[in-house]
mmCIF file with all atom_site columns, C-alpha atoms in Angstrom:
data_model
loop_
_atom_site.group_PDB
_atom_site.id
_atom_site.type_symbol
_atom_site.label_atom_id
_atom_site.label_alt_id
_atom_site.label_comp_id
_atom_site.label_asym_id
_atom_site.label_entity_id
_atom_site.label_seq_id
_atom_site.pdbx_PDB_ins_code
_atom_site.Cartn_x
_atom_site.Cartn_y
_atom_site.Cartn_z
_atom_site.occupancy
_atom_site.B_iso_or_equiv
_atom_site.pdbx_formal_charge
_atom_site.auth_seq_id
_atom_site.auth_comp_id
_atom_site.auth_asym_id
_atom_site.auth_atom_id
_atom_site.pdbx_PDB_model_num
ATOM 1   C CA . LEU O 1 1   ? 0.000   0.000  0.000  1.00 0.00 ? 106 LEU O CA 1
ATOM 2   C CA . LYS O 1 2   ? 1.125   3.543  -0.691 1.00 0.00 ? 107 LYS O CA 1
ATOM 3   C CA . VAL O 1 3   ? -0.148  6.465  1.320  1.00 0.00 ? 108 VAL O CA 1
ATOM 4   C CA . CYS O 1 4   ? -1.880  9.149  -0.726 1.00 0.00 ? 109 CYS O CA 1
ATOM 5   C CA . GLY O 1 5   ? -3.639  12.299 0.371  1.00 0.00 ? 110 GLY O CA 1
ATOM 6   C CA . ILE O 1 6   ? -2.094  13.667 3.518  1.00 0.00 ? 111 ILE O CA 1
ATOM 7   C CA . SER O 1 7   ? 1.481   13.324 2.319  1.00 0.00 ? 112 SER O CA 1
ATOM 8   C CA . HIS O 1 8   ? 3.052   14.857 5.418  1.00 0.00 ? 113 HIS O CA 1
ATOM 9   C CA . LEU O 1 9   ? 2.296   11.558 7.169  1.00 0.00 ? 114 LEU O CA 1
ATOM 10  C CA . ASP O 1 10  ? 4.545   9.525  4.844  1.00 0.00 ? 115 ASP O CA 1
ATOM 11  C CA . TYR O 1 11  ? 7.608   9.941  7.045  1.00 0.00 ? 116 TYR O CA 1
ATOM 12  C CA . TRP O 1 12  ? 5.678   9.250  10.259 1.00 0.00 ? 117 TRP O CA 1
ATOM 13  C CA . LEU O 1 13  ? 3.982   6.145  8.892  1.00 0.00 ? 118 LEU O CA 1
ATOM 14  C CA . GLN O 1 14  ? 7.464   4.778  8.134  1.00 0.00 ? 119 GLN O CA 1
ATOM 15  C CA . ALA O 1 15  ? 8.681   5.783  11.617 1.00 0.00 ? 120 ALA O CA 1
ATOM 16  C CA . LYS O 1 16  ? 5.676   3.924  13.065 1.00 0.00 ? 121 LYS O CA 1
ATOM 17  C CA . ASP O 1 17  ? 7.466   0.621  12.455 1.00 0.00 ? 122 ASP O CA 1
ATOM 18  C CA . THR O 1 18  ? 10.910  1.787  13.585 1.00 0.00 ? 123 THR O CA 1
ATOM 19  C CA . PRO O 1 19  ? 11.515  0.726  17.226 1.00 0.00 ? 124 PRO O CA 1
ATOM 20  C CA . GLY O 1 20  ? 14.734  2.769  17.490 1.00 0.00 ? 125 GLY O CA 1
ATOM 21  C CA . TRP O 1 21  ? 12.894  5.967  16.632 1.00 0.00 ? 126 TRP O CA 1
ATOM 22  C CA . HIS O 1 22  ? 10.268  5.271  19.312 1.00 0.00 ? 127 HIS O CA 1
ATOM 23  C CA . LYS O 1 23  ? 12.877  4.582  21.971 1.00 0.00 ? 128 LYS O CA 1
ATOM 24  C CA . GLN O 1 24  ? 14.824  7.778  21.235 1.00 0.00 ? 129 GLN O CA 1
ATOM 25  C CA . ALA O 1 25  ? 11.718  9.989  20.930 1.00 0.00 ? 130 ALA O CA 1
ATOM 26  C CA . ARG O 1 26  ? 10.250  8.662  24.184 1.00 0.00 ? 131 ARG O CA 1
ATOM 27  C CA . ALA O 1 27  ? 13.555  9.311  25.975 1.00 0.00 ? 132 ALA O CA 1
ATOM 28  C CA . GLU O 1 28  ? 13.634  12.880 24.620 1.00 0.00 ? 133 GLU O CA 1
ATOM 29  C CA . LEU O 1 29  ? 10.185  13.445 26.152 1.00 0.00 ? 134 LEU O CA 1
ATOM 30  C CA . GLY O 1 30  ? 11.368  12.039 29.474 1.00 0.00 ? 135 GLY O CA 1
ATOM 31  C CA . LEU O 1 31  ? 9.019   9.050  29.332 1.00 0.00 ? 136 LEU O CA 1
ATOM 32  C CA . GLN O 1 32  ? 9.861   5.820  31.121 1.00 0.00 ? 137 GLN O CA 1
ATOM 33  C CA . PRO O 1 33  ? 10.152  2.776  28.809 1.00 0.00 ? 138 PRO O CA 1
ATOM 34  C CA . ASN O 1 34  ? 6.640   1.427  29.556 1.00 0.00 ? 139 ASN O CA 1
ATOM 35  C CA . GLN O 1 35  ? 4.959   4.692  30.534 1.00 0.00 ? 140 GLN O CA 1
ATOM 36  C CA . GLN O 1 36  ? 1.826   5.474  28.562 1.00 0.00 ? 141 GLN O CA 1
ATOM 37  C CA . LEU O 1 37  ? 1.174   8.826  26.925 1.00 0.00 ? 142 LEU O CA 1
ATOM 38  C CA . VAL O 1 38  ? -2.074  10.701 26.324 1.00 0.00 ? 143 VAL O CA 1
ATOM 39  C CA . VAL O 1 39  ? -1.872  13.488 23.747 1.00 0.00 ? 144 VAL O CA 1
ATOM 40  C CA . PHE O 1 40  ? -4.419  16.300 23.924 1.00 0.00 ? 145 PHE O CA 1
ATOM 41  C CA . ALA O 1 41  ? -4.090  18.019 20.540 1.00 0.00 ? 146 ALA O CA 1
ATOM 42  C CA . MET O 1 42  ? -6.080  21.225 20.775 1.00 0.00 ? 147 MET O CA 1
ATOM 43  C CA . PRO O 1 43  ? -7.369  23.429 17.974 1.00 0.00 ? 148 PRO O CA 1
ATOM 44  C CA . LEU O 1 44  ? -6.696  27.157 18.110 1.00 0.00 ? 149 LEU O CA 1
ATOM 45  C CA . LEU O 1 45  ? -8.070  28.291 21.453 1.00 0.00 ? 150 LEU O CA 1
ATOM 46  C CA . SER O 1 46  ? -10.272 30.818 19.638 1.00 0.00 ? 151 SER O CA 1
ATOM 47  C CA . ARG O 1 47  ? -11.867 27.882 17.791 1.00 0.00 ? 152 ARG O CA 1
ATOM 48  C CA . PHE O 1 48  ? -12.169 25.592 20.833 1.00 0.00 ? 153 PHE O CA 1
ATOM 49  C CA . GLU O 1 49  ? -15.678 24.201 21.312 1.00 0.00 ? 154 GLU O CA 1
ATOM 50  C CA . GLY O 1 50  ? -16.636 25.092 24.890 1.00 0.00 ? 155 GLY O CA 1
ATOM 51  C CA . ASN O 1 51  ? -14.335 26.390 27.578 1.00 0.00 ? 156 ASN O CA 1
ATOM 52  C CA . PRO O 1 52  ? -10.669 25.363 27.079 1.00 0.00 ? 157 PRO O CA 1
ATOM 53  C CA . GLN O 1 53  ? -9.818  25.890 30.757 1.00 0.00 ? 158 GLN O CA 1
ATOM 54  C CA . GLU O 1 54  ? -12.706 23.639 31.778 1.00 0.00 ? 159 GLU O CA 1
ATOM 55  C CA . ALA O 1 55  ? -11.367 20.963 29.409 1.00 0.00 ? 160 ALA O CA 1
ATOM 56  C CA . LEU O 1 56  ? -7.790  21.307 30.682 1.00 0.00 ? 161 LEU O CA 1
ATOM 57  C CA . ASP O 1 57  ? -8.986  21.158 34.297 1.00 0.00 ? 162 ASP O CA 1
ATOM 58  C CA . ALA O 1 58  ? -11.021 18.032 33.554 1.00 0.00 ? 163 ALA O CA 1
ATOM 59  C CA . VAL O 1 59  ? -8.069  16.270 31.887 1.00 0.00 ? 164 VAL O CA 1
ATOM 60  C CA . ARG O 1 60  ? -5.736  17.319 34.719 1.00 0.00 ? 165 ARG O CA 1
ATOM 61  C CA . ASP O 1 61  ? -8.167  16.022 37.356 1.00 0.00 ? 166 ASP O CA 1
ATOM 62  C CA . TRP O 1 62  ? -8.751  12.760 35.450 1.00 0.00 ? 167 TRP O CA 1
ATOM 63  C CA . ALA O 1 63  ? -5.011  12.136 35.023 1.00 0.00 ? 168 ALA O CA 1
ATOM 64  C CA . LEU O 1 64  ? -4.120  12.934 38.645 1.00 0.00 ? 169 LEU O CA 1
ATOM 65  C CA . GLY O 1 65  ? -2.378  9.974  40.246 1.00 0.00 ? 170 GLY O CA 1
ATOM 66  C CA . LYS O 1 66  ? -2.359  7.881  37.096 1.00 0.00 ? 171 LYS O CA 1
ATOM 67  C CA . PRO O 1 67  ? 0.905   6.343  35.841 1.00 0.00 ? 172 PRO O CA 1
ATOM 68  C CA . PHE O 1 68  ? 0.921   8.021  32.435 1.00 0.00 ? 173 PHE O CA 1
ATOM 69  C CA . ARG O 1 69  ? 1.864   11.449 31.117 1.00 0.00 ? 174 ARG O CA 1
ATOM 70  C CA . VAL O 1 70  ? -0.339  13.970 29.367 1.00 0.00 ? 175 VAL O CA 1
ATOM 71  C CA . LEU O 1 71  ? 1.165   15.957 26.513 1.00 0.00 ? 176 LEU O CA 1
ATOM 72  C CA . LEU O 1 72  ? -0.752  19.036 25.453 1.00 0.00 ? 177 LEU O CA 1
ATOM 73  C CA . LYS O 1 73  ? -0.048  19.843 21.795 1.00 0.00 ? 178 LYS O CA 1
ATOM 74  C CA . LEU O 1 74  ? -1.181  23.352 20.991 1.00 0.00 ? 179 LEU O CA 1
ATOM 75  C CA . HIS O 1 75  ? -2.092  24.333 17.450 1.00 0.00 ? 180 HIS O CA 1
ATOM 76  C CA . PRO O 1 76  ? 1.053   25.536 15.633 1.00 0.00 ? 181 PRO O CA 1
ATOM 77  C CA . PHE O 1 77  ? -0.594  28.902 14.884 1.00 0.00 ? 182 PHE O CA 1
ATOM 78  C CA . GLN O 1 78  ? -1.484  29.520 18.540 1.00 0.00 ? 183 GLN O CA 1
ATOM 79  C CA . ASP O 1 79  ? 0.267   32.596 19.972 1.00 0.00 ? 184 ASP O CA 1
ATOM 80  C CA . SER O 1 80  ? 3.227   31.836 22.258 1.00 0.00 ? 185 SER O CA 1
ATOM 81  C CA . SER O 1 81  ? 1.712   33.620 25.248 1.00 0.00 ? 186 SER O CA 1
ATOM 82  C CA . ALA O 1 82  ? -0.858  30.814 25.524 1.00 0.00 ? 187 ALA O CA 1
ATOM 83  C CA . GLU O 1 83  ? 1.928   28.233 25.818 1.00 0.00 ? 188 GLU O CA 1
ATOM 84  C CA . MET O 1 84  ? 3.557   30.023 28.750 1.00 0.00 ? 189 MET O CA 1
ATOM 85  C CA . SER O 1 85  ? 0.206   30.596 30.438 1.00 0.00 ? 190 SER O CA 1
ATOM 86  C CA . ILE O 1 86  ? -0.739  26.915 30.140 1.00 0.00 ? 191 ILE O CA 1
ATOM 87  C CA . LYS O 1 87  ? 2.694   25.719 31.293 1.00 0.00 ? 192 LYS O CA 1
ATOM 88  C CA . ASN O 1 88  ? 2.329   27.860 34.418 1.00 0.00 ? 193 ASN O CA 1
ATOM 89  C CA . ALA O 1 89  ? -1.257  26.798 35.121 1.00 0.00 ? 194 ALA O CA 1
ATOM 90  C CA . TYR O 1 90  ? -0.731  23.085 34.388 1.00 0.00 ? 195 TYR O CA 1
ATOM 91  C CA . PRO O 1 91  ? 2.806   22.153 35.447 1.00 0.00 ? 196 PRO O CA 1
ATOM 92  C CA . GLY O 1 92  ? 2.049   18.419 35.251 1.00 0.00 ? 197 GLY O CA 1
ATOM 93  C CA . PHE O 1 93  ? 1.455   18.552 31.486 1.00 0.00 ? 198 PHE O CA 1
ATOM 94  C CA . LEU O 1 94  ? 4.136   18.347 28.858 1.00 0.00 ? 199 LEU O CA 1
ATOM 95  C CA . VAL O 1 95  ? 3.304   21.291 26.572 1.00 0.00 ? 200 VAL O CA 1
ATOM 96  C CA . ARG O 1 96  ? 4.414   21.657 22.956 1.00 0.00 ? 201 ARG O CA 1
ATOM 97  C CA . SER O 1 97  ? 3.379   24.369 20.523 1.00 0.00 ? 202 SER O CA 1
ATOM 98  C CA . THR O 1 98  ? 5.732   24.159 17.562 1.00 0.00 ? 203 THR O CA 1
ATOM 99  C CA . GLY O 1 99  ? 5.964   21.525 14.881 1.00 0.00 ? 204 GLY O CA 1
ATOM 100 C CA . GLU O 1 100 ? 3.633   18.756 13.903 1.00 0.00 ? 205 GLU O CA 1
ATOM 101 C CA . ALA O 1 101 ? 1.390   16.760 16.217 1.00 0.00 ? 206 ALA O CA 1
ATOM 102 C CA . ALA O 1 102 ? 2.168   13.561 14.284 1.00 0.00 ? 207 ALA O CA 1
ATOM 103 C CA . PRO O 1 103 ? 5.257   12.424 16.210 1.00 0.00 ? 208 PRO O CA 1
ATOM 104 C CA . TYR O 1 104 ? 3.478   12.877 19.534 1.00 0.00 ? 209 TYR O CA 1
ATOM 105 C CA . MET O 1 105 ? 0.441   10.997 18.305 1.00 0.00 ? 210 MET O CA 1
ATOM 106 C CA . LEU O 1 106 ? 2.678   8.220  17.062 1.00 0.00 ? 211 LEU O CA 1
ATOM 107 C CA . LEU O 1 107 ? 4.103   7.844  20.579 1.00 0.00 ? 212 LEU O CA 1
ATOM 108 C CA . SER O 1 108 ? 0.713   8.095  22.248 1.00 0.00 ? 213 SER O CA 1
ATOM 109 C CA . ASP O 1 109 ? -1.664  5.490  23.554 1.00 0.00 ? 214 ASP O CA 1
ATOM 110 C CA . MET O 1 110 ? -4.710  7.727  23.112 1.00 0.00 ? 215 MET O CA 1
ATOM 111 C CA . VAL O 1 111 ? -5.382  11.058 21.374 1.00 0.00 ? 216 VAL O CA 1
ATOM 112 C CA . LEU O 1 112 ? -7.835  13.665 22.655 1.00 0.00 ? 217 LEU O CA 1
ATOM 113 C CA . THR O 1 113 ? -8.872  16.339 20.192 1.00 0.00 ? 218 THR O CA 1
ATOM 114 C CA . GLN O 1 114 ? -11.814 18.287 18.848 1.00 0.00 ? 219 GLN O CA 1
ATOM 115 C CA . HIS O 1 115 ? -12.649 19.356 15.287 1.00 0.00 ? 220 HIS O CA 1
ATOM 116 C CA . SER O 1 116 ? -9.371  18.710 13.592 1.00 0.00 ? 221 SER O CA 1
ATOM 117 C CA . THR O 1 117 ? -7.537  16.567 11.093 1.00 0.00 ? 222 THR O CA 1
ATOM 118 C CA . VAL O 1 118 ? -5.737  15.244 14.177 1.00 0.00 ? 223 VAL O CA 1
ATOM 119 C CA . ALA O 1 119 ? -8.548  12.722 14.704 1.00 0.00 ? 224 ALA O CA 1
ATOM 120 C CA . ILE O 1 120 ? -8.056  11.371 11.182 1.00 0.00 ? 225 ILE O CA 1
ATOM 121 C CA . GLU O 1 121 ? -4.281  11.259 11.658 1.00 0.00 ? 226 GLU O CA 1
ATOM 122 C CA . ALA O 1 122 ? -4.675  9.410  14.981 1.00 0.00 ? 227 ALA O CA 1
ATOM 123 C CA . LEU O 1 123 ? -6.771  6.813  13.183 1.00 0.00 ? 228 LEU O CA 1
ATOM 124 C CA . ALA O 1 124 ? -4.079  6.475  10.504 1.00 0.00 ? 229 ALA O CA 1
ATOM 125 C CA . PHE O 1 125 ? -1.635  5.609  13.294 1.00 0.00 ? 230 PHE O CA 1
ATOM 126 C CA . GLY O 1 126 ? -4.051  3.121  14.855 1.00 0.00 ? 231 GLY O CA 1
ATOM 127 C CA . LYS O 1 127 ? -4.584  5.225  17.989 1.00 0.00 ? 232 LYS O CA 1
ATOM 128 C CA . PRO O 1 128 ? -7.926  5.631  19.769 1.00 0.00 ? 233 PRO O CA 1
ATOM 129 C CA . ALA O 1 129 ? -9.276  9.070  18.861 1.00 0.00 ? 234 ALA O CA 1
ATOM 130 C CA . VAL O 1 130 ? -11.411 10.843 21.449 1.00 0.00 ? 235 VAL O CA 1
ATOM 131 C CA . GLU O 1 131 ? -13.397 13.978 20.718 1.00 0.00 ? 236 GLU O CA 1
ATOM 132 C CA . PHE O 1 132 ? -13.130 15.689 24.079 1.00 0.00 ? 237 PHE O CA 1
ATOM 133 C CA . ASP O 1 133 ? -16.125 17.925 24.646 1.00 0.00 ? 238 ASP O CA 1
ATOM 134 C CA . ALA O 1 134 ? -15.802 18.806 28.335 1.00 0.00 ? 239 ALA O CA 1
ATOM 135 C CA . SER O 1 135 ? -18.500 21.467 28.181 1.00 0.00 ? 240 SER O CA 1
ATOM 136 C CA . GLY O 1 136 ? -20.954 19.250 26.311 1.00 0.00 ? 241 GLY O CA 1
ATOM 137 C CA . VAL O 1 137 ? -21.589 21.825 23.577 1.00 0.00 ? 242 VAL O CA 1
ATOM 138 C CA . GLY O 1 138 ? -20.985 19.505 20.619 1.00 0.00 ? 243 GLY O CA 1
ATOM 139 C CA . ILE O 1 139 ? -18.120 19.179 18.164 1.00 0.00 ? 244 ILE O CA 1
ATOM 140 C CA . LEU O 1 140 ? -18.016 20.687 14.690 1.00 0.00 ? 245 LEU O CA 1
ATOM 141 C CA . GLU O 1 141 ? -17.696 17.996 12.005 1.00 0.00 ? 246 GLU O CA 1
ATOM 142 C CA . SER O 1 142 ? -17.844 15.250 14.616 1.00 0.00 ? 247 SER O CA 1
ATOM 143 C CA . LYS O 1 143 ? -15.919 12.066 13.844 1.00 0.00 ? 248 LYS O CA 1
ATOM 144 C CA . ALA O 1 144 ? -17.751 10.393 16.742 1.00 0.00 ? 249 ALA O CA 1
ATOM 145 C CA . GLN O 1 145 ? -21.032 10.877 14.884 1.00 0.00 ? 250 GLN O CA 1
ATOM 146 C CA . GLU O 1 146 ? -19.398 9.045  11.979 1.00 0.00 ? 251 GLU O CA 1
ATOM 147 C CA . GLY O 1 147 ? -18.537 6.207  14.375 1.00 0.00 ? 252 GLY O CA 1
ATOM 148 C CA . VAL O 1 148 ? -14.735 6.449  14.068 1.00 0.00 ? 253 VAL O CA 1
ATOM 149 C CA . ALA O 1 149 ? -13.968 8.321  17.304 1.00 0.00 ? 254 ALA O CA 1
ATOM 150 C CA . PHE O 1 150 ? -15.203 8.317  20.881 1.00 0.00 ? 255 PHE O CA 1
ATOM 151 C CA . HIS O 1 151 ? -17.184 11.251 22.295 1.00 0.00 ? 256 HIS O CA 1
ATOM 152 C CA . VAL O 1 152 ? -16.270 12.098 25.889 1.00 0.00 ? 257 VAL O CA 1
ATOM 153 C CA . THR O 1 153 ? -17.567 14.920 28.084 1.00 0.00 ? 258 THR O CA 1
ATOM 154 C CA . LYS O 1 154 ? -16.955 15.747 31.750 1.00 0.00 ? 259 LYS O CA 1
ATOM 155 C CA . LYS O 1 155 ? -20.010 13.642 32.593 1.00 0.00 ? 260 LYS O CA 1
ATOM 156 C CA . ASN O 1 156 ? -18.532 10.454 31.105 1.00 0.00 ? 261 ASN O CA 1
ATOM 157 C CA . ILE O 1 157 ? -14.819 11.196 31.549 1.00 0.00 ? 262 ILE O CA 1
ATOM 158 C CA . GLY O 1 158 ? -14.424 7.802  33.223 1.00 0.00 ? 263 GLY O CA 1
ATOM 159 C CA . ASP O 1 159 ? -14.800 6.346  29.724 1.00 0.00 ? 264 ASP O CA 1
ATOM 160 C CA . LEU O 1 160 ? -11.193 7.459  29.107 1.00 0.00 ? 265 LEU O CA 1
ATOM 161 C CA . ASP O 1 161 ? -10.097 4.775  31.595 1.00 0.00 ? 266 ASP O CA 1
ATOM 162 C CA . ARG O 1 162 ? -12.234 2.187  29.789 1.00 0.00 ? 267 ARG O CA 1
ATOM 163 C CA . ILE O 1 163 ? -10.765 3.205  26.417 1.00 0.00 ? 268 ILE O CA 1
ATOM 164 C CA . PHE O 1 164 ? -7.246  2.966  27.871 1.00 0.00 ? 269 PHE O CA 1
ATOM 165 C CA . ALA O 1 165 ? -7.980  -0.499 29.259 1.00 0.00 ? 270 ALA O CA 1
ATOM 166 C CA . GLY O 1 166 ? -9.410  -1.664 25.921 1.00 0.00 ? 271 GLY O CA 1
ATOM 167 C CA . GLU O 1 167 ? -12.832 -2.255 27.518 1.00 0.00 ? 272 GLU O CA 1
ATOM 168 C CA . LEU O 1 168 ? -14.582 0.390  25.413 1.00 0.00 ? 273 LEU O CA 1
ATOM 169 C CA . LYS O 1 169 ? -14.185 -0.109 21.703 1.00 0.00 ? 274 LYS O CA 1
ATOM 170 C CA . LEU O 1 170 ? -15.748 1.269  18.557 1.00 0.00 ? 275 LEU O CA 1
ATOM 171 C CA . ASP O 1 171 ? -17.739 -0.935 16.224 1.00 0.00 ? 276 ASP O CA 1
ATOM 172 C CA . GLU O 1 172 ? -15.164 -1.966 13.630 1.00 0.00 ? 277 GLU O CA 1
ATOM 173 C CA . THR O 1 173 ? -17.743 -1.938 10.838 1.00 0.00 ? 278 THR O CA 1
#
């Protein structure tokens, strides 16, 4: 098979099957060898569905005490002041603003996002894609409505644990 369409994934789809790349990239992030990673790839904050702080608080509270890391990948066009503000407010998160989300998704065990091509890219990497709608306002162009992503709000945030454990799965058809 040859990838067509989103050509910027070509390199990352090849890296997907390269154990040495994974080992080095995980070490650069400061991850332990078997430590799991959740990537929250956010759209521009001005385009966020609902309240971004409410979503970040919910993810922080859900992740508290769990043995994995959360990496917050800001949109590459997001102003740099947001990165510093989020780093100060959420010191437990790894925060990245520059570059592609693809390498982080490739290292992840689950991807949280909203209306973005990130959900489609996560699926290309075989990662569970979660549309995180903390405020319950709905997601523009929902992939969950198409049946290829999970829809999680603050009310059912415990589903993230079930997705992680492989207990909650999407219908493969």
